[in-house]
PDB file of C-alpha atoms in Angstrom:
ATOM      1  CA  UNK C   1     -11.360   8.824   0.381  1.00  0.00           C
ATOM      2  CA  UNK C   2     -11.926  12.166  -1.535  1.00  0.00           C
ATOM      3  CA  UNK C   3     -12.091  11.499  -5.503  1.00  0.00           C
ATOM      4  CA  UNK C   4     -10.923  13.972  -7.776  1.00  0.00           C
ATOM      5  CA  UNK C   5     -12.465  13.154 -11.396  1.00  0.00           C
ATOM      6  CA  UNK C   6     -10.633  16.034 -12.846  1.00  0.00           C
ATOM      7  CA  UNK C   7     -11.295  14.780 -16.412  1.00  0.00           C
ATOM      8  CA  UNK C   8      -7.464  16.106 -16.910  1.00  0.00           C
ATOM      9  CA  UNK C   9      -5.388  14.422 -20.140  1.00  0.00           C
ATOM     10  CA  UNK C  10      -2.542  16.876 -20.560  1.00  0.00           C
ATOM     11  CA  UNK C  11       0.495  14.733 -21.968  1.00  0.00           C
ATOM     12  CA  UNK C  12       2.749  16.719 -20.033  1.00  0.00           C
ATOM     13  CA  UNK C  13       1.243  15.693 -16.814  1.00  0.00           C
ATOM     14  CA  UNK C  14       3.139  14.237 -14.156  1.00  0.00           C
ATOM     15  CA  UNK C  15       1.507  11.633 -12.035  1.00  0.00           C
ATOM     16  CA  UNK C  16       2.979  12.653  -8.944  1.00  0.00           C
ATOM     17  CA  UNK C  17       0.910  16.133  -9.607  1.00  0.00           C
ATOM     18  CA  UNK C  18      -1.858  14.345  -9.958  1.00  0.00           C
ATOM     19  CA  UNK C  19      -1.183  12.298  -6.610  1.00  0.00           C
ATOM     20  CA  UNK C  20      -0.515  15.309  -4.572  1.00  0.00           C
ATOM     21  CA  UNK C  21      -4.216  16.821  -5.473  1.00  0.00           C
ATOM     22  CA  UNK C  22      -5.202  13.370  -4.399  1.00  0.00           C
ATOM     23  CA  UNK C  23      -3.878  14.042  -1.064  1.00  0.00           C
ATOM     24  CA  UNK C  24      -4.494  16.997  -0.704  1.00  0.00           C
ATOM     25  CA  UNK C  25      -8.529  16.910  -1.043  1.00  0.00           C
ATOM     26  CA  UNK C  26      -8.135  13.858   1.431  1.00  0.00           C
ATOM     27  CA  UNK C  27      -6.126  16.577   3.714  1.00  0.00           C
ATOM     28  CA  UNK C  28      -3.604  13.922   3.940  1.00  0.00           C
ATOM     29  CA  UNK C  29       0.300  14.632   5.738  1.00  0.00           C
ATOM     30  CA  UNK C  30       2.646  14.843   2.675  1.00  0.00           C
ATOM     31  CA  UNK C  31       6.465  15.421   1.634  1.00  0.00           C
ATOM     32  CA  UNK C  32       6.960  16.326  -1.624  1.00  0.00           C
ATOM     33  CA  UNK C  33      10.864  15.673  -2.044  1.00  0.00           C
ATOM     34  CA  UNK C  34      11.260  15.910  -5.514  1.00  0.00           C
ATOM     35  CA  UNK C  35       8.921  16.582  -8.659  1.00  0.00           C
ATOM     36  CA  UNK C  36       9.396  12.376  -8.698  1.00  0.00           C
ATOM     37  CA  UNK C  37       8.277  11.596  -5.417  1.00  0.00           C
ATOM     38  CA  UNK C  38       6.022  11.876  -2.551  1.00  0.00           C
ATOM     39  CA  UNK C  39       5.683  10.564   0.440  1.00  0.00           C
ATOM     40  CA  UNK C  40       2.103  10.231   2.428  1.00  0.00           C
ATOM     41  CA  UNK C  41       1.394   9.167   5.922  1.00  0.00           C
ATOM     42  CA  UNK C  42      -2.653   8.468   6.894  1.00  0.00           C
ATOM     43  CA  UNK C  43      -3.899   7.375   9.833  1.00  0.00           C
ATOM     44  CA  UNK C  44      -5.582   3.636   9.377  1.00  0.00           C
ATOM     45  CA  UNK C  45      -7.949   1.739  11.259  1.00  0.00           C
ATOM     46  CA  UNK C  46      -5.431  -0.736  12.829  1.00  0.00           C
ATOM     47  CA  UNK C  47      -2.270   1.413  12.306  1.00  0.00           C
ATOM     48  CA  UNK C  48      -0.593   4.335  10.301  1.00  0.00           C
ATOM     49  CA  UNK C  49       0.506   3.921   7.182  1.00  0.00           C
ATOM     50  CA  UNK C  50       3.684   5.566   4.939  1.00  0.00           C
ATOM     51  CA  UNK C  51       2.974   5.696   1.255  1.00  0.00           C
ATOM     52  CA  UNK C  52       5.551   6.268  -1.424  1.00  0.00           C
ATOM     53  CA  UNK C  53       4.922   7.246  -4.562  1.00  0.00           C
ATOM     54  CA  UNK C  54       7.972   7.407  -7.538  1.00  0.00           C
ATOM     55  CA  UNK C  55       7.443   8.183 -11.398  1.00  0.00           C
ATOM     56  CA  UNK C  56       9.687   6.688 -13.444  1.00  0.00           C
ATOM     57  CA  UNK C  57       9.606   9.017 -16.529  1.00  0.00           C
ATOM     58  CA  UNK C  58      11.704   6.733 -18.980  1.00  0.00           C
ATOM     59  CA  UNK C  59       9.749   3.535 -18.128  1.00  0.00           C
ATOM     60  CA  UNK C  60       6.503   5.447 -18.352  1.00  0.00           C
ATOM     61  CA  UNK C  61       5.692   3.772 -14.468  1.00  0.00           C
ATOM     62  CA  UNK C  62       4.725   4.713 -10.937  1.00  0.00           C
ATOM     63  CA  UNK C  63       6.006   2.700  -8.409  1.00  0.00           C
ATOM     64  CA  UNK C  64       3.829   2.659  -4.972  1.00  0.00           C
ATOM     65  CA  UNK C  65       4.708   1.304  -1.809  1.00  0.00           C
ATOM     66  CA  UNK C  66       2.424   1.144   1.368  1.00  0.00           C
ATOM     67  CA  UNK C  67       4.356   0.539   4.541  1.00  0.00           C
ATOM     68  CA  UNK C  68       2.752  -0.646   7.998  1.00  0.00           C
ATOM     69  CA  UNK C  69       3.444   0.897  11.418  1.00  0.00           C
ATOM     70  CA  UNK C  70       4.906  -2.729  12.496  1.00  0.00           C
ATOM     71  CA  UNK C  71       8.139  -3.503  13.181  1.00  0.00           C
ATOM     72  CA  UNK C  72       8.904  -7.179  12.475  1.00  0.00           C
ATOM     73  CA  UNK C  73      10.973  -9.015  15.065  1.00  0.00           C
ATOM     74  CA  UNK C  74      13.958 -11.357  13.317  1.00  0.00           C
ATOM     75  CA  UNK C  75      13.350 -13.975  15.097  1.00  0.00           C
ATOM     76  CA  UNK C  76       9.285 -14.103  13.252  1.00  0.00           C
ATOM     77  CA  UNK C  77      10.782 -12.953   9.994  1.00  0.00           C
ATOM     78  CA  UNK C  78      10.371 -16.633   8.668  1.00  0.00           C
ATOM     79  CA  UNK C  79       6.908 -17.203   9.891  1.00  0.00           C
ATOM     80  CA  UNK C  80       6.050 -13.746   8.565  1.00  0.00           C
ATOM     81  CA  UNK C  81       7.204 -14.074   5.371  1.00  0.00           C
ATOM     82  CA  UNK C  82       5.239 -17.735   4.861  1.00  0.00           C
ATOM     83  CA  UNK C  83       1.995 -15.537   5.792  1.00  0.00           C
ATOM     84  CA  UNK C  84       3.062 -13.106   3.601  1.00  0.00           C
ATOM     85  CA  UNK C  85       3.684 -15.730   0.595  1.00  0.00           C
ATOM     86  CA  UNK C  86       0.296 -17.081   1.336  1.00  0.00           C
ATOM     87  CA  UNK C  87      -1.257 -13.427   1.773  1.00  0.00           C
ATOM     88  CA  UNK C  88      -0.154 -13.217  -2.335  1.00  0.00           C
ATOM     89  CA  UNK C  89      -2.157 -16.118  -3.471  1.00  0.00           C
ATOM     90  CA  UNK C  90      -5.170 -14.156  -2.283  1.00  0.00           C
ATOM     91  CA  UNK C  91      -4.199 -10.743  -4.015  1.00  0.00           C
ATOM     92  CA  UNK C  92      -5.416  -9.576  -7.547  1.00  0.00           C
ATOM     93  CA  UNK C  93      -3.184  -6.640  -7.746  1.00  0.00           C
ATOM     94  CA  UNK C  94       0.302  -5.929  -6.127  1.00  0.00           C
ATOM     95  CA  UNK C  95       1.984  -7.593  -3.210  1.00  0.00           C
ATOM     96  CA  UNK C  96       2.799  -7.687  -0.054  1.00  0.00           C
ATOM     97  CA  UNK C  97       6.684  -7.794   0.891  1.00  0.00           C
ATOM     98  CA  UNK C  98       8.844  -7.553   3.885  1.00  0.00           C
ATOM     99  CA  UNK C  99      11.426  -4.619   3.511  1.00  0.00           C
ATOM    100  CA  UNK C 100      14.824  -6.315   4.390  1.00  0.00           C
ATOM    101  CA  UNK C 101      16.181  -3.211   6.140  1.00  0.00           C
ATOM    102  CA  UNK C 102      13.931  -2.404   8.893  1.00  0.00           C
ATOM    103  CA  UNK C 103      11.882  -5.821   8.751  1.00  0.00           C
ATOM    104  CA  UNK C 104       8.555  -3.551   8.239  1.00  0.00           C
ATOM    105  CA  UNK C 105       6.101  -5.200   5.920  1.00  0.00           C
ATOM    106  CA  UNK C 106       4.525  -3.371   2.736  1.00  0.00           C
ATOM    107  CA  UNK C 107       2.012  -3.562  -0.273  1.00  0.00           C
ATOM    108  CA  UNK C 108       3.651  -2.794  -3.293  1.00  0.00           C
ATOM    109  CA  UNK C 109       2.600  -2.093  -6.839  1.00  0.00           C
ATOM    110  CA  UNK C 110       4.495  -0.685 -10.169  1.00  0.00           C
ATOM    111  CA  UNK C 111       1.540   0.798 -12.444  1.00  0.00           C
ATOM    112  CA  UNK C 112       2.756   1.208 -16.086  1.00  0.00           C
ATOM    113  CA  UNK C 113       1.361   4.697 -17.703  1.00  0.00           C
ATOM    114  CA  UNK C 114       2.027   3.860 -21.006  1.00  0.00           C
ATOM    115  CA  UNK C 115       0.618   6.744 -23.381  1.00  0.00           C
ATOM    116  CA  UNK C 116       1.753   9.821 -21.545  1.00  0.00           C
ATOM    117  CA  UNK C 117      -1.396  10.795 -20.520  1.00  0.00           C
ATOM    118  CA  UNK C 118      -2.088   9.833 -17.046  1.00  0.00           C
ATOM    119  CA  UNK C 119      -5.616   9.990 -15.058  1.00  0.00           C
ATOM    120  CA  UNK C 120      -6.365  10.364 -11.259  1.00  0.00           C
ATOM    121  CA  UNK C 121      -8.229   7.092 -11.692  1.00  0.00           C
ATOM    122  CA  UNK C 122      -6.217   4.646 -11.899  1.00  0.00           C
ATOM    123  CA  UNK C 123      -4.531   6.268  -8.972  1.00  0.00           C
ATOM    124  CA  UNK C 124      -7.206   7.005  -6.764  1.00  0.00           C
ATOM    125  CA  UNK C 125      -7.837   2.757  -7.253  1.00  0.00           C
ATOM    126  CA  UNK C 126      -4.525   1.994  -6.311  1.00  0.00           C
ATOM    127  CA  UNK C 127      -4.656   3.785  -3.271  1.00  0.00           C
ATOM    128  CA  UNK C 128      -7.822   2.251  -2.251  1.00  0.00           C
ATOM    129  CA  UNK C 129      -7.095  -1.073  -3.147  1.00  0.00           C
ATOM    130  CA  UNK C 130      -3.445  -0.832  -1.448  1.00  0.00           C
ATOM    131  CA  UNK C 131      -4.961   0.825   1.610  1.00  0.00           C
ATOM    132  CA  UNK C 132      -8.143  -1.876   2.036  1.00  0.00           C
ATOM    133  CA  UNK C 133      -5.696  -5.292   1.489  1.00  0.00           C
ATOM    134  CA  UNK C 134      -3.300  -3.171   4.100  1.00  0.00           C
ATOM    135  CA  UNK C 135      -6.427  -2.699   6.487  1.00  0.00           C
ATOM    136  CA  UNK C 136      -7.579  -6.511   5.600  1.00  0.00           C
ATOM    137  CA  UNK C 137      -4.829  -8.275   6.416  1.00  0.00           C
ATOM    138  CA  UNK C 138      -3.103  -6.155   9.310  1.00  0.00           C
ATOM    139  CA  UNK C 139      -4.953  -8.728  11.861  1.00  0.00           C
ATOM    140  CA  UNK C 140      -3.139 -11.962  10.374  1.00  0.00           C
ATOM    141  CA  UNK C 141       0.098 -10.072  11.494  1.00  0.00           C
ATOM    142  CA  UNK C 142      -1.075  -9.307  14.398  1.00  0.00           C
ATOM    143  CA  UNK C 143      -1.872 -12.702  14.890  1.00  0.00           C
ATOM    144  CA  UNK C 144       1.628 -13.921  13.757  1.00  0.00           C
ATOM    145  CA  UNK C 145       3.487 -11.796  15.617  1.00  0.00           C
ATOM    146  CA  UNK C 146       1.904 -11.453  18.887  1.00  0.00           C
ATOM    147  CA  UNK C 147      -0.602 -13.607  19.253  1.00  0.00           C
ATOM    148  CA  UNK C 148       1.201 -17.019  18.430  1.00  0.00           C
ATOM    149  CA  UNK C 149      -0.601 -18.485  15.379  1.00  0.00           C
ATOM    150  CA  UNK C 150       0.744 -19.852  12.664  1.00  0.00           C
ATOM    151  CA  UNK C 151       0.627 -18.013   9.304  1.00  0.00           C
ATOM    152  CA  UNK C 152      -1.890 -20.383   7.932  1.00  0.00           C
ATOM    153  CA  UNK C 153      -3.881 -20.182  11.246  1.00  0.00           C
ATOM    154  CA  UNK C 154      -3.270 -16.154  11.015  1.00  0.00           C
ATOM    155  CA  UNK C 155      -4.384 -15.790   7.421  1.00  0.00           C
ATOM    156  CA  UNK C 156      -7.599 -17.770   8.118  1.00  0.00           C
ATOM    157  CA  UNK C 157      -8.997 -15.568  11.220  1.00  0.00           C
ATOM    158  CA  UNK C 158      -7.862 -12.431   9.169  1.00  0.00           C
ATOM    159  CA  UNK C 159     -10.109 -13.841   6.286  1.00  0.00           C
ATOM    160  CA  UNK C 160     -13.153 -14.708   8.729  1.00  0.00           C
ATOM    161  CA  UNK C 161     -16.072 -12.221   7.077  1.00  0.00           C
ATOM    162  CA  UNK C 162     -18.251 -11.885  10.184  1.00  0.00           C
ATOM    163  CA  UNK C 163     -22.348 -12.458   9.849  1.00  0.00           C
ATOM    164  CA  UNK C 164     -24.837 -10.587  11.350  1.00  0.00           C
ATOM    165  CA  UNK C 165     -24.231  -7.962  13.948  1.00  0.00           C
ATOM    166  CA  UNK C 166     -23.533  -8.049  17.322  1.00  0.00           C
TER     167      UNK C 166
END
């Protein structure tokens, strides 16, 4: 991913500005839909992903959402939400929920900007960090969904770090 160390602290400045420069130097597929919001699709290793970025101007917050290219079938819902309970234990920052209406699973993340003056840091971390636990833990739903493991069974191949080199 590009990184844009602008160095920028304007008060004024809108995070979503900030984002689309982000996305922009990363040559990224973007819809801009209101000075508020922003949505991003990228290409993954395992799948695409939608991004969806809101700034909440009286709370001072962005909110962030990373959706997967995976549709989840009702009758897994269940098992997929126990992997993705389990998938939370393991996470330092944001979460991982299943969006009720289309049953597509997503990293989420609300990032308070308290101060008015907002940096491309912070942001450019969130993005990484959202799209490397996306790209991490894409297999265990694989697994869950397709491949007939259990979520605990799912999680722990997903978590295998493999030795030496083949």
């Amino acid at each position: 991913m590009a990184s844009l160390s602008t160095g920028r602290q304007d008060s004024s400045t809108n995070p979503i500005d900030l984002l689309e420069e982000l996305v922009s130097a990363n040559e990224w597929r973007f819809d801009r839909t209101n000075d508020g919001e922003m949505v991003v699709e990228i290409g993954g290793n395992w799948c695409d992903y939608r991004m969806y970025f809101a700034w909440q101007e009286d709370l001072s917050a962005v909110y962030f959402s990373c959706l997967f290219d995976v549709r989840i079938p009702p009758q897994k819902r269940l098992q997929t939400a126990d992997l993705i309970a389990m998938i939370n234990e393991k996470l330092w920052l944001g979460h991982f929920d299943l969006c009720s209406e289309d049953l597509v699973p997503m990293f989420r993340h609300t990032m308070l900007m308290r101060g008015g003056n907002p940096s491309i840091e912070p942001l450019e971390d969130l993005v990484d960090i959202a799209l490397n636990e996306c790209e991490r833990f894409f297999p265990a739903f694989q697994f869950v969904l397709w491949g007939g493991k259990s979520p605990r069974d799912a999680l722990d191949a997903a978590m295998l770090e493999p030795v030496g080199e083949a």
